[in-house]
Coordinates of C-alpha atoms and ligand atoms in Angstrom, one line a residue:
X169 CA -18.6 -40.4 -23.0
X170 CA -16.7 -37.2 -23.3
X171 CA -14.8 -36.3 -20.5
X172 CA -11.6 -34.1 -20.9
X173 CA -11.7 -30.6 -21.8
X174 CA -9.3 -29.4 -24.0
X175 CA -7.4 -25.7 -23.1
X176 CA -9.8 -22.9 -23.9
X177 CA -12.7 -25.2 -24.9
X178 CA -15.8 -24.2 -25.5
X179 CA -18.7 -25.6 -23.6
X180 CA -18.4 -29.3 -21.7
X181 CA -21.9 -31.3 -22.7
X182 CA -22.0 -35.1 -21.2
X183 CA -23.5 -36.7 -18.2
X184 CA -21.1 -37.7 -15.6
X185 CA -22.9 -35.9 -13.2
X186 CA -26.1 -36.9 -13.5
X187 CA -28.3 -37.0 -10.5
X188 CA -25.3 -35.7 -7.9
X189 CA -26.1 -32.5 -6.1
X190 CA -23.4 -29.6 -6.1
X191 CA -23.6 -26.8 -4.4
X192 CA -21.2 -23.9 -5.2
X193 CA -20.7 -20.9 -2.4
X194 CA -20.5 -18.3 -4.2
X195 CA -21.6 -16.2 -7.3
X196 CA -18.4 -14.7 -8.8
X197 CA -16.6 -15.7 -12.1
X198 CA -15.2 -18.6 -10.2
X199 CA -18.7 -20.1 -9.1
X200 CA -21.2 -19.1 -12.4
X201 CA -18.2 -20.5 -14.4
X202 CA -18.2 -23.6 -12.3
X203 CA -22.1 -23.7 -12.4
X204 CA -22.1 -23.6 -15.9
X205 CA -19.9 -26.6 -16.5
X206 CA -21.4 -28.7 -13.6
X207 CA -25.2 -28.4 -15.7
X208 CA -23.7 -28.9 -18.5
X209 CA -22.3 -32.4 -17.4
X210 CA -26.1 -33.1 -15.8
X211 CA -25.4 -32.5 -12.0
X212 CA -28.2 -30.6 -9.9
X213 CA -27.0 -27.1 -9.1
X214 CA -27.5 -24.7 -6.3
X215 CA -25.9 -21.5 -6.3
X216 CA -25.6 -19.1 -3.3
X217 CA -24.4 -15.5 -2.8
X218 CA -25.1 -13.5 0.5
X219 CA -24.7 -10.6 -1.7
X220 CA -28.1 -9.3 -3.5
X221 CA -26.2 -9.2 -6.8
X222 CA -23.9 -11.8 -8.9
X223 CA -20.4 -11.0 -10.3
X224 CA -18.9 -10.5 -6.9
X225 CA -15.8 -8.6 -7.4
X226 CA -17.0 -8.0 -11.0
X227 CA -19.3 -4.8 -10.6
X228 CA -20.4 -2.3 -13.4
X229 CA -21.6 1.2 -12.0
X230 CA -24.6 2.7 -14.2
X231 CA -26.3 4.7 -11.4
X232 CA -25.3 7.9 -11.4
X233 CA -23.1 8.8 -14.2
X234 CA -25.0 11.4 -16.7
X235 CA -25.2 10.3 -20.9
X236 CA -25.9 6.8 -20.0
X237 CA -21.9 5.7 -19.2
X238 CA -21.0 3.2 -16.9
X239 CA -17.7 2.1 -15.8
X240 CA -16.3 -0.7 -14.0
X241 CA -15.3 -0.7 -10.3
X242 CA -13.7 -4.1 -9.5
X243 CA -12.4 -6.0 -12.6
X244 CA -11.8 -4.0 -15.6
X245 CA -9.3 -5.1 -18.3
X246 CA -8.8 -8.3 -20.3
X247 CA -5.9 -9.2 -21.9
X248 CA -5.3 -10.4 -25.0
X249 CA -3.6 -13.9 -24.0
X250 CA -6.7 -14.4 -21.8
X251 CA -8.3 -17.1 -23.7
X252 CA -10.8 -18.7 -21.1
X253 CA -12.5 -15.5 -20.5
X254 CA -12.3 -14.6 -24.1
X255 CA -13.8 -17.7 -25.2
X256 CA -16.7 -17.6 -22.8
X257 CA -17.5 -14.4 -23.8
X258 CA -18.0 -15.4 -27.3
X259 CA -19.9 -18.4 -26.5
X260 CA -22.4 -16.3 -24.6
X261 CA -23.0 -14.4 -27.1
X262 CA -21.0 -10.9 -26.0
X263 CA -18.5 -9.1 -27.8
X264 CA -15.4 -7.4 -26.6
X265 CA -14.4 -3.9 -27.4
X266 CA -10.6 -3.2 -27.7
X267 CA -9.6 -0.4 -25.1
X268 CA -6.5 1.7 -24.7
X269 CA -4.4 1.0 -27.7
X270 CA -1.9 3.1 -26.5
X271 CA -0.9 1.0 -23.5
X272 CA 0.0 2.5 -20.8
X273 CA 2.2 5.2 -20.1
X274 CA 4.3 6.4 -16.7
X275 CA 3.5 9.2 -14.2
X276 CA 6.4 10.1 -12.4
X277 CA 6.8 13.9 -9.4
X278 CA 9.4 15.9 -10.9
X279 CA 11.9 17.5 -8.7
X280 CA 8.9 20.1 -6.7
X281 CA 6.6 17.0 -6.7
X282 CA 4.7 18.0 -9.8
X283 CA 3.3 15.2 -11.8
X284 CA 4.8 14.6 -15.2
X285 CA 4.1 12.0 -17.7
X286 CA 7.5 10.3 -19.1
X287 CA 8.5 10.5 -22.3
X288 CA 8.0 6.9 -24.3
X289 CA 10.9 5.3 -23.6
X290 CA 12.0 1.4 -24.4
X291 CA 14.0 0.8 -21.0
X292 CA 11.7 2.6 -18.6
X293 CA 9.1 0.9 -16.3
X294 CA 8.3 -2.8 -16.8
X295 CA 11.0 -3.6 -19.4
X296 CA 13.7 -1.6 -17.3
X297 CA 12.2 -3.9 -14.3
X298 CA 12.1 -7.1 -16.3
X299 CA 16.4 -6.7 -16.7
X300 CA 17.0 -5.8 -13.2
X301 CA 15.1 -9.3 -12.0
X302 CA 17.1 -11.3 -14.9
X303 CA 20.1 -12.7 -12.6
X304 CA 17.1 -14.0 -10.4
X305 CA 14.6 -14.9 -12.8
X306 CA 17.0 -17.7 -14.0
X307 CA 17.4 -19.8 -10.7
X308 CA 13.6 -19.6 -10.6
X309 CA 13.1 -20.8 -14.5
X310 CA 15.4 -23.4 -13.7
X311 CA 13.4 -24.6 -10.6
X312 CA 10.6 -24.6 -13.9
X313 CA 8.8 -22.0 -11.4
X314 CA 8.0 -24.7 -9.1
X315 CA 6.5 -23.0 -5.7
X316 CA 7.9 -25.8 -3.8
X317 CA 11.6 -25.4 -4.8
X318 CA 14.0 -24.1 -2.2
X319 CA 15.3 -21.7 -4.7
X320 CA 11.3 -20.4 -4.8
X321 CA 11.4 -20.1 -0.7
X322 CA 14.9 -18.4 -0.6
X323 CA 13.5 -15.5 -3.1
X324 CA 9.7 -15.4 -1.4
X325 CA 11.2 -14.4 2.0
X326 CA 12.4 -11.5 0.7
X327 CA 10.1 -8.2 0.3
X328 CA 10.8 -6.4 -3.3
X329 CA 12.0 -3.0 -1.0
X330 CA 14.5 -5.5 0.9
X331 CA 15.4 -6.5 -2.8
X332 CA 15.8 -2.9 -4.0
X333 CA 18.4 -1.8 -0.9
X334 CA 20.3 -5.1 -1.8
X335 CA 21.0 -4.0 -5.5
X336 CA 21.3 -0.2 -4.8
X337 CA 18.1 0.3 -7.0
X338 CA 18.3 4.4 -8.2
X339 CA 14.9 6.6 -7.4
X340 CA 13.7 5.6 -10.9
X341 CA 13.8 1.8 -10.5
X342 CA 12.2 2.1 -6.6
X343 CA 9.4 4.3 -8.0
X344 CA 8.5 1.3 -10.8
X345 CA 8.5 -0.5 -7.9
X346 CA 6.2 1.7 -6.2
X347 CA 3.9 2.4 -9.3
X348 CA 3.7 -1.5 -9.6
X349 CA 1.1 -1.4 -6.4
X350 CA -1.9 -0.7 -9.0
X351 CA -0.7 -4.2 -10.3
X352 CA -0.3 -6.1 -7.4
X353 CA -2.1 -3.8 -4.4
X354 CA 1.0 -4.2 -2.3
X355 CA 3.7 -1.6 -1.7
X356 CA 7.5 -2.9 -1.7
X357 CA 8.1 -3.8 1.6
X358 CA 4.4 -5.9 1.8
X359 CA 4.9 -8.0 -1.5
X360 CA 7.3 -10.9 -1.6
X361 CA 9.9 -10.6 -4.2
X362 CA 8.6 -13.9 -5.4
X363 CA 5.7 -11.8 -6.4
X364 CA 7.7 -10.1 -8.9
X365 CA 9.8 -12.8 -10.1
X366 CA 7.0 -15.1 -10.9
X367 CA 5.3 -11.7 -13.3
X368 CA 8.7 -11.3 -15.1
X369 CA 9.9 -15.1 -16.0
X370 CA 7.0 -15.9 -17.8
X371 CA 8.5 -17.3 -20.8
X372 CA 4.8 -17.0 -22.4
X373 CA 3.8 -14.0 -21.3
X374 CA 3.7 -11.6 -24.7
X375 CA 4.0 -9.0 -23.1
X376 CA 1.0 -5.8 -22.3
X377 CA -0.8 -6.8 -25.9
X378 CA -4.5 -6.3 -26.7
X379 CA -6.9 -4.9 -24.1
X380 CA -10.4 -5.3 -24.0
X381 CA -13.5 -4.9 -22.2
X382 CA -17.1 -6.6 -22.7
X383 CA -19.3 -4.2 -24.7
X384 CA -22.4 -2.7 -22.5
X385 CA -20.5 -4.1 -18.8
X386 CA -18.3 -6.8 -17.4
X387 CA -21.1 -7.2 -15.1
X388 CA -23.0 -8.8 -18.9
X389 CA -20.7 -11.8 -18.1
X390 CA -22.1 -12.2 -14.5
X391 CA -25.4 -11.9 -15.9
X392 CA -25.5 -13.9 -19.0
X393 CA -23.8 -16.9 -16.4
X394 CA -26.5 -16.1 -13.9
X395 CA -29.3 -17.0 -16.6
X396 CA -29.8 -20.1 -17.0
X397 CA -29.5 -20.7 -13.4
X398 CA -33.2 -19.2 -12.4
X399 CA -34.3 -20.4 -9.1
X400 CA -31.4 -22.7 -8.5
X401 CA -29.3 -19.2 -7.5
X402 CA -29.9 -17.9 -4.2
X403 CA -28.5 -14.6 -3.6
X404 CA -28.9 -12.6 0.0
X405 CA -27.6 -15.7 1.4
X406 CA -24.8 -16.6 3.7
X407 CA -23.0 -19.7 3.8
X408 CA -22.1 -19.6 7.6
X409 CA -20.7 -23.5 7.8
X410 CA -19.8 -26.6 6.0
X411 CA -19.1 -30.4 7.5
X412 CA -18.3 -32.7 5.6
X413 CA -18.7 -36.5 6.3
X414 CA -19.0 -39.3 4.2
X415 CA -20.8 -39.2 1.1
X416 CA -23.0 -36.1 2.6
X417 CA -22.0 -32.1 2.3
X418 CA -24.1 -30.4 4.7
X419 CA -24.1 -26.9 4.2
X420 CA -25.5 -24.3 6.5
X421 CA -27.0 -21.2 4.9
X422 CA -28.4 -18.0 6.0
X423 CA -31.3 -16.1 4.7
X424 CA -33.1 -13.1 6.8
X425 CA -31.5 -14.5 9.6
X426 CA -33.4 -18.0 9.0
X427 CA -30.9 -20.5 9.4
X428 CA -31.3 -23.6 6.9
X429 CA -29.3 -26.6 5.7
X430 CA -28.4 -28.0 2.7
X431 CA -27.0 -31.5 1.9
X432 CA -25.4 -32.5 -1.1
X433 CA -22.9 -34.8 -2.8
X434 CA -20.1 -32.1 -3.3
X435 CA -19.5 -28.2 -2.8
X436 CA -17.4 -26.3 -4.5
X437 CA -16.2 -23.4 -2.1
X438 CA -15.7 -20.4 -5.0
X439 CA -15.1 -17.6 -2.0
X440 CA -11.9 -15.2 -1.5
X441 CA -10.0 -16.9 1.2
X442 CA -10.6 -14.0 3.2
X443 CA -14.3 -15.3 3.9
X444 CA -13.2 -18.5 3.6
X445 CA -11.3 -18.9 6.5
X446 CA -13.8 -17.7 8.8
X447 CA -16.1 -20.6 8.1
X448 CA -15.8 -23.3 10.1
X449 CA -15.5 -26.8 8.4
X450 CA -16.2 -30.1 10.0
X451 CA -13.8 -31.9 9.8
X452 CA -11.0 -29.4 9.5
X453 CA -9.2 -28.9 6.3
X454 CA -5.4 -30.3 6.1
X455 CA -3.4 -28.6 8.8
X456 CA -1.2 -26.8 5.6
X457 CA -4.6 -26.1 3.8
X458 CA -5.8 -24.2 6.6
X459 CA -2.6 -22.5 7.1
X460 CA -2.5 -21.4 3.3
X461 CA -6.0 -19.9 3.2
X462 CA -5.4 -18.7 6.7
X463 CA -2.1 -17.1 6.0
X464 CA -3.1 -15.5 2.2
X465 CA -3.1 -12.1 2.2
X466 CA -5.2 -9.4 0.0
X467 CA -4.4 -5.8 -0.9
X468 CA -6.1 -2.6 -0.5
X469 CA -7.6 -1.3 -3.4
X470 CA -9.9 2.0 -4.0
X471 CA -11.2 2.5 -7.2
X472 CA -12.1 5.7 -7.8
X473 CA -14.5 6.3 -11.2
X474 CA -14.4 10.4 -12.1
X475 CA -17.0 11.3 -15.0
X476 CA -16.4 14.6 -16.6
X477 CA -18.6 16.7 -19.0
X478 CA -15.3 16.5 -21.5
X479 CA -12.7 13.8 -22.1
X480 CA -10.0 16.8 -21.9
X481 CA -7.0 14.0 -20.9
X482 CA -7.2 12.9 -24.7
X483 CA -4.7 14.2 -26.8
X484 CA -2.6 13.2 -30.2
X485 CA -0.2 10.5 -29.5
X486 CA -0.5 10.5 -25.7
X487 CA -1.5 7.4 -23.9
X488 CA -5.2 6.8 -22.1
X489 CA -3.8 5.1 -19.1
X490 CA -0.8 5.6 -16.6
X491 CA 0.8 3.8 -14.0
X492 CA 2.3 6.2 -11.3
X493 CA 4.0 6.0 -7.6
X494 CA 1.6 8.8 -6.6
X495 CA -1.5 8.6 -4.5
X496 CA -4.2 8.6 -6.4
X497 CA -2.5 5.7 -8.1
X498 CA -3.1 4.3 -11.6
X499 CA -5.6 6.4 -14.0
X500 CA -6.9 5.4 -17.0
X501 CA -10.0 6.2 -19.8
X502 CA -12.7 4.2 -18.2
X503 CA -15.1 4.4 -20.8
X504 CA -13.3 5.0 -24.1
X505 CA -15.7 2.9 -26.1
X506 CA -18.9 4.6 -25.1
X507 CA -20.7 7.1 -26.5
X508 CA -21.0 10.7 -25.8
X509 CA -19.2 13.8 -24.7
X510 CA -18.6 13.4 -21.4
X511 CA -15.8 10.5 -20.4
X512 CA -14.8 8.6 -17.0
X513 CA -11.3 8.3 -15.7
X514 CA -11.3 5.2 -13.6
X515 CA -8.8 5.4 -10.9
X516 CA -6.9 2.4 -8.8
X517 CA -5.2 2.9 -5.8
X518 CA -3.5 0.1 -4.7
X519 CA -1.2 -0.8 -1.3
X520 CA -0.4 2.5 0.7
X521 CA -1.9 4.5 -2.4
X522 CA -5.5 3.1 -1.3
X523 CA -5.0 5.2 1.7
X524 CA -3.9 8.3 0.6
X525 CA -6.2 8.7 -1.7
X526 CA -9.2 8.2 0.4
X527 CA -7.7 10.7 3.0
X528 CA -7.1 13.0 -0.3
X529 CA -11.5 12.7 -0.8
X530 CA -12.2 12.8 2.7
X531 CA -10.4 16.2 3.2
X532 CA -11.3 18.1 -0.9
X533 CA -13.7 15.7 -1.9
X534 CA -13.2 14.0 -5.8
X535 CA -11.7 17.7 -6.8
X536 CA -8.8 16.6 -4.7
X537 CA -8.4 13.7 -6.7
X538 CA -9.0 16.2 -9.7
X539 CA -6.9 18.5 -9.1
X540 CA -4.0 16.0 -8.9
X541 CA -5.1 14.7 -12.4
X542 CA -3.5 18.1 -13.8
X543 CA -0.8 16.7 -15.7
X544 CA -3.5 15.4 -18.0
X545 CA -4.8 19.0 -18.4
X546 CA -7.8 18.7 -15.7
X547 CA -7.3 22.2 -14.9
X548 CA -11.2 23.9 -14.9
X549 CA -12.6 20.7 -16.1
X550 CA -16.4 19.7 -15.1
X551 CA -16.9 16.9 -12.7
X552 CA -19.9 15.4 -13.4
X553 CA -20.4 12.6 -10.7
X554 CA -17.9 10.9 -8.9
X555 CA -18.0 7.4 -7.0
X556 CA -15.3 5.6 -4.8
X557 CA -15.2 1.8 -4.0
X558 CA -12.9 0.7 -0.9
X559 CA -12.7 -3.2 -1.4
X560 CA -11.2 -3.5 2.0
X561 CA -14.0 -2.1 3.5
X562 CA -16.1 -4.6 1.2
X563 CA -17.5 -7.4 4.1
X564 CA -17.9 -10.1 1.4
X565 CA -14.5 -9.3 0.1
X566 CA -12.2 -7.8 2.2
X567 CA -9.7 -6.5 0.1
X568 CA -9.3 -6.1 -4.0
X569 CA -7.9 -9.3 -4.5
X570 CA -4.4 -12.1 -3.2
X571 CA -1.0 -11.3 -2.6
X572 CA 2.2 -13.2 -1.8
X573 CA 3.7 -11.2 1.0
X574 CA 6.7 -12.0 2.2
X575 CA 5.4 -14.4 5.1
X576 CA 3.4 -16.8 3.0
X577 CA 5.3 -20.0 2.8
X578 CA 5.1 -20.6 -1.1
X579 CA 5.1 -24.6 -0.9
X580 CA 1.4 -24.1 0.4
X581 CA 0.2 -22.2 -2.2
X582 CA -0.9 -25.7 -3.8
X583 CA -3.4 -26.4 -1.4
X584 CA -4.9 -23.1 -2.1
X585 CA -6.6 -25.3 -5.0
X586 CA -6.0 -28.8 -3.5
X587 CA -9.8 -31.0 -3.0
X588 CA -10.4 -32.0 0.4
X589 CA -12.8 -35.0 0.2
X590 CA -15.6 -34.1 -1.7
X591 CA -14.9 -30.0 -1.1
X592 CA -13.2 -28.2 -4.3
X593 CA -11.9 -24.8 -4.2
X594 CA -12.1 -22.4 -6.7
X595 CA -11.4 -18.4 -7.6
X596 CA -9.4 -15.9 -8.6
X597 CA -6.7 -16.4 -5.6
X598 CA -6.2 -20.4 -6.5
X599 CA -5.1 -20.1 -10.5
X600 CA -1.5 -20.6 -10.7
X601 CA -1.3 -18.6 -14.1
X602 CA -3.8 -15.9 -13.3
X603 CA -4.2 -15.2 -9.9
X604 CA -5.8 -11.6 -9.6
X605 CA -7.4 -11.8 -13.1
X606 CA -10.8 -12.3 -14.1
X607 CA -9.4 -14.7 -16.1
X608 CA -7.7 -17.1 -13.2
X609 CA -11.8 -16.9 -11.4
X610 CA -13.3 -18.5 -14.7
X611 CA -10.8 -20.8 -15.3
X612 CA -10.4 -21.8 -11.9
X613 CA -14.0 -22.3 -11.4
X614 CA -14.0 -24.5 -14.5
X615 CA -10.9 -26.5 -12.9
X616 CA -12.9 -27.2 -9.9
X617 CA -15.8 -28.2 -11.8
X618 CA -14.0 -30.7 -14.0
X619 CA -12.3 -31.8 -10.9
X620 CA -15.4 -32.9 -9.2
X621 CA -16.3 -35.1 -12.5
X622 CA -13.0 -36.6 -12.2
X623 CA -13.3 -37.3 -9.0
X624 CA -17.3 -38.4 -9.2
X625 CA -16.2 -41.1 -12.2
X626 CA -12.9 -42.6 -10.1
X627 CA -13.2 -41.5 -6.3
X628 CA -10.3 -42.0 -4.3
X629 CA -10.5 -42.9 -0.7
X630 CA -11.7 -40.3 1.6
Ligands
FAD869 C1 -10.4 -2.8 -7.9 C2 -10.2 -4.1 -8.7 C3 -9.7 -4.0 -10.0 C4 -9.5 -5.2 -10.8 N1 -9.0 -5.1 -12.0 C5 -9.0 -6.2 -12.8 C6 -8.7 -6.1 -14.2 O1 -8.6 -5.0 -14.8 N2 -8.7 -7.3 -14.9 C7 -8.9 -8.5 -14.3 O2 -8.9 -9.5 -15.1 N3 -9.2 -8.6 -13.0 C8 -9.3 -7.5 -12.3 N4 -9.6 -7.6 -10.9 C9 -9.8 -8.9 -10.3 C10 -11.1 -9.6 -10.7 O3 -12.1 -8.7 -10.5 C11 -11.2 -10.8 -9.7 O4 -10.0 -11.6 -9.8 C12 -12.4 -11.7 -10.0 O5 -13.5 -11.0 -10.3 C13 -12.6 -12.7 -8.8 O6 -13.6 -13.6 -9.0 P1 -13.9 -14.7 -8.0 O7 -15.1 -15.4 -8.5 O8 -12.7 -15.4 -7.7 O9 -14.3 -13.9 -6.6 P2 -15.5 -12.9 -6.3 O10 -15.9 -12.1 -7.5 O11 -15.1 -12.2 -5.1 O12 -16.7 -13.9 -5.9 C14 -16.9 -14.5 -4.7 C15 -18.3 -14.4 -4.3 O13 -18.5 -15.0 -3.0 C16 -19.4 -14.3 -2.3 N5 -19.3 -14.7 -0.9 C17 -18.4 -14.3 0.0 N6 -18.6 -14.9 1.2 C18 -19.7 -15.6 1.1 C19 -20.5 -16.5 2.0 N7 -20.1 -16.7 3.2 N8 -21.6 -17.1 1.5 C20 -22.0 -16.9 0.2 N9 -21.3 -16.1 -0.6 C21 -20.2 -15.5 -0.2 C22 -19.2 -12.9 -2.6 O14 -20.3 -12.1 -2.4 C23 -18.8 -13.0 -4.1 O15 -19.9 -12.7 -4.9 C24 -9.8 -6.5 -10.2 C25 -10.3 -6.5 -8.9 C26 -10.5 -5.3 -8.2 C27 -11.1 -5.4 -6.8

């Protein structure tokens, strides 16, 4: 029988799971991709979402926009070392189209508070970052970036702003800093320093390579997932409780306010932590598990898609996207690969920035947000249709996705992914390499799905 999977496999095919029930809460990346596996090995399969739609925090907006353009208003860009989401991709038939070739470039206020964009330069922004962590970086490589290592705790305590008053960091330095909030949704003083560290002393990371995005909609991955699944996915329905006991999952579900239970032989819990810890479970998790999904925390995030009649913010040798300290946050071509005249500028503002800039369209509407665009020549420039997404205001969400804030213990973060008995946890917040990423959801779902195999073929004691 094959078992193992190897890194960035295709598609598992045996039958270790034949005849054992699985249900996975949950229709994101994490849980399709953890779907997908557990048919594959022969287990029974019920999916459920209480949203009406699958993708979760994968969401391609079509209504609205003029020319036929869509863009995307939760997870966006793919990276090039991104292999499991690459992969599946492929195998399900989609193709990726490059996007922003020209990386991304740096918005800085001038002296007036003007925008301006930089001029290219080698020791600005990440890189100039990346040597200022160096003396740091090193205790934490030679802890082998183990979250459990005292060195680890002694750097997560700290919040990157504490960080910057310790090493005198000039204006330039804290507004990297600041800009990096469209990374990690967290201003400097929320995000633990550990944050940081753990981005810049990947030894493997090649740096910002390739970017890509699936041709026709992100959302095409959902849906291609969704598929085979037919009436064994339930969507408009909650999952309001678990207990565990036994050999039996029960699972209680909500539909139209009918209340209805499930049993099955293992669940795979593929929510944001967020949700997940209002649930109760019976028994209770591990008294650290409950803490760590308890303590997690998740950052604002608007996303703010602009369509205009004319791509004016193209131009020879200047980049499509920006990072910036400013309010409306990071900006980039949302749509680069479509067709047509008119273009989308997709907008995140992450941290503080989420905020400001939905005070800036509360009081002038998306022109405010315009208008603040005119750096990239937005001056007189047709707005065509405009649409804002607060994730924090999202109920089945509750934030764009998990931070380490300087509060979080980081010896827990293991049981963010740790089995309980016959529950397994997956999504984006429980990858150790990818948290954040679409990629960290598929893989992690996959994780959990080969974990409940493992676990079906040589059960420990429970
Ligand atoms: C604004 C924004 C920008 C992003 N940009 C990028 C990017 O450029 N590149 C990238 O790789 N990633 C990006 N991401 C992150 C990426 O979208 C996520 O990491 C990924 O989609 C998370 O997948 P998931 O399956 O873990 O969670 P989710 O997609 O959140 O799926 C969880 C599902 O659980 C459901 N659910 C919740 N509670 C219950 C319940 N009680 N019962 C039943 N169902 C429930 C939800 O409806 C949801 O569908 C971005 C995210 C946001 C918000």
């Amino acid at each position: 029988m094959r078992h193992g999977l190897s890194p960035y496999s295709g598609s598992v095919n045996d039958t270790t799971l034949s005849g054992v029930s699985v249900l996975v809460a949950g229709a994101g990346l994490a849980g399709l991709a953890a779907a997908r596996d557990l048919i594959a090995r022969g287990a029974t399969v019920t999916v459920i979402d209480v949203r009406d739609r699958v993708g979760g925090r994968v969401w391609t907006i079509r209504d609205g926009f003029t020319e036929h353009q869509h863009a995307e208003a939760g997870g966006d860009m793919i990276d090039e070392d991104q292999h499991e989401i690459r992969n599946l991709a492929a195998e399900l038939g989609l193709k990726l189209s490059r996007i922003l070739r020209g990386g991304f470039g740096y918005v800085r206020p001038d002296a007036a508070g003007h925008a301006r964009i930089l001029p290219r330069n080698a020791m600005r922004g990440w890189t100039r970052m990346a040597a200022e962590l160096k003396a740091l970086s090193n205790p934490y490589r030679l802890a082998e970036r183990r979250w459990e290592s005292p060195i680890t705790a002694d750097l997560a305590r700290r919040s990157v702003s504490t960080w910057l008053d310790q090493v005198k960091a000039d204006p330039e330095l804290r507004a990297t800093a600041t800009g990096l909030r469209g990374f990690f949704l967290a201003d400097p003083d929320e995000l633990s320093l550990i944050a940081l560290i753990d981005q810049f002393s990947d030894n493997d990371a090649t740096g910002p390579g390739n970017m890509y995005r699936i041709e026709g909609g992100n959302d095409r991955l959902a849906a291609a997932l969704a598929a085979p699944l037919g009436d064994r996915l339930h969507l408009s329905t909650d999952v309001v409780a678990l207990s565990h006991r036994g050999k039996v999952v029960r699972v209680s579900v909500k539909n139209n306010r009918a209340l209805a239970q499930i049993n099955c032989d293992y669940a795979i819990l593929a929510l944001p932590a967020t949700l997940l810890r209002r649930m109760p479970i019976t028994p209770a998790l591990p008294a650290q598990q409950h803490e760590a999904i308890a303590r997690l925390k998740y950052g604002r995030a608007t996303k703010t898609l602009l369509q205009f009649s004319k791509r004016f913010w193209r131009a020879p040798g200047r980049a499509r996207a920006f990072g910036s300290p400013l309010p409306f946050g990071a900006v980039w071509d949302g749509n680069e690969e479509q067709r047509g005249r008119a273009g989308i500028l997709s907008l995140l503002a992450g941290g503080g920035a989420s905020d400001a800039t939905q005070a800036i369209v509360a009081k002038h509407g998306a022109r405010g947000l315009t208008d603040a665009l005119d750096f990239l020549g937005s001056k007189g420039s047709e707005l065509t249709a405009s649409r804002q997404i607060v994730w924090e205001q999202d109920p089945f969400a509750r934030g764009g996705y998990a931070y380490f804030d300087p509060g979080f213990d980081p010896a827990l973060r293991g049981w963010l992914a740790r089995p309980s008995g016959r529950l397994f946890f997956a999504g984006e917040h429980t990858s150790i390499k990818w948290p954040g990423y679409m990629n960290g959801a598929v893989e992690s779902g996959r994780r959990a799905a080969a974990e409940v195999a493992a676990v079906h073929m040589a059960p420990v004691a429970t």
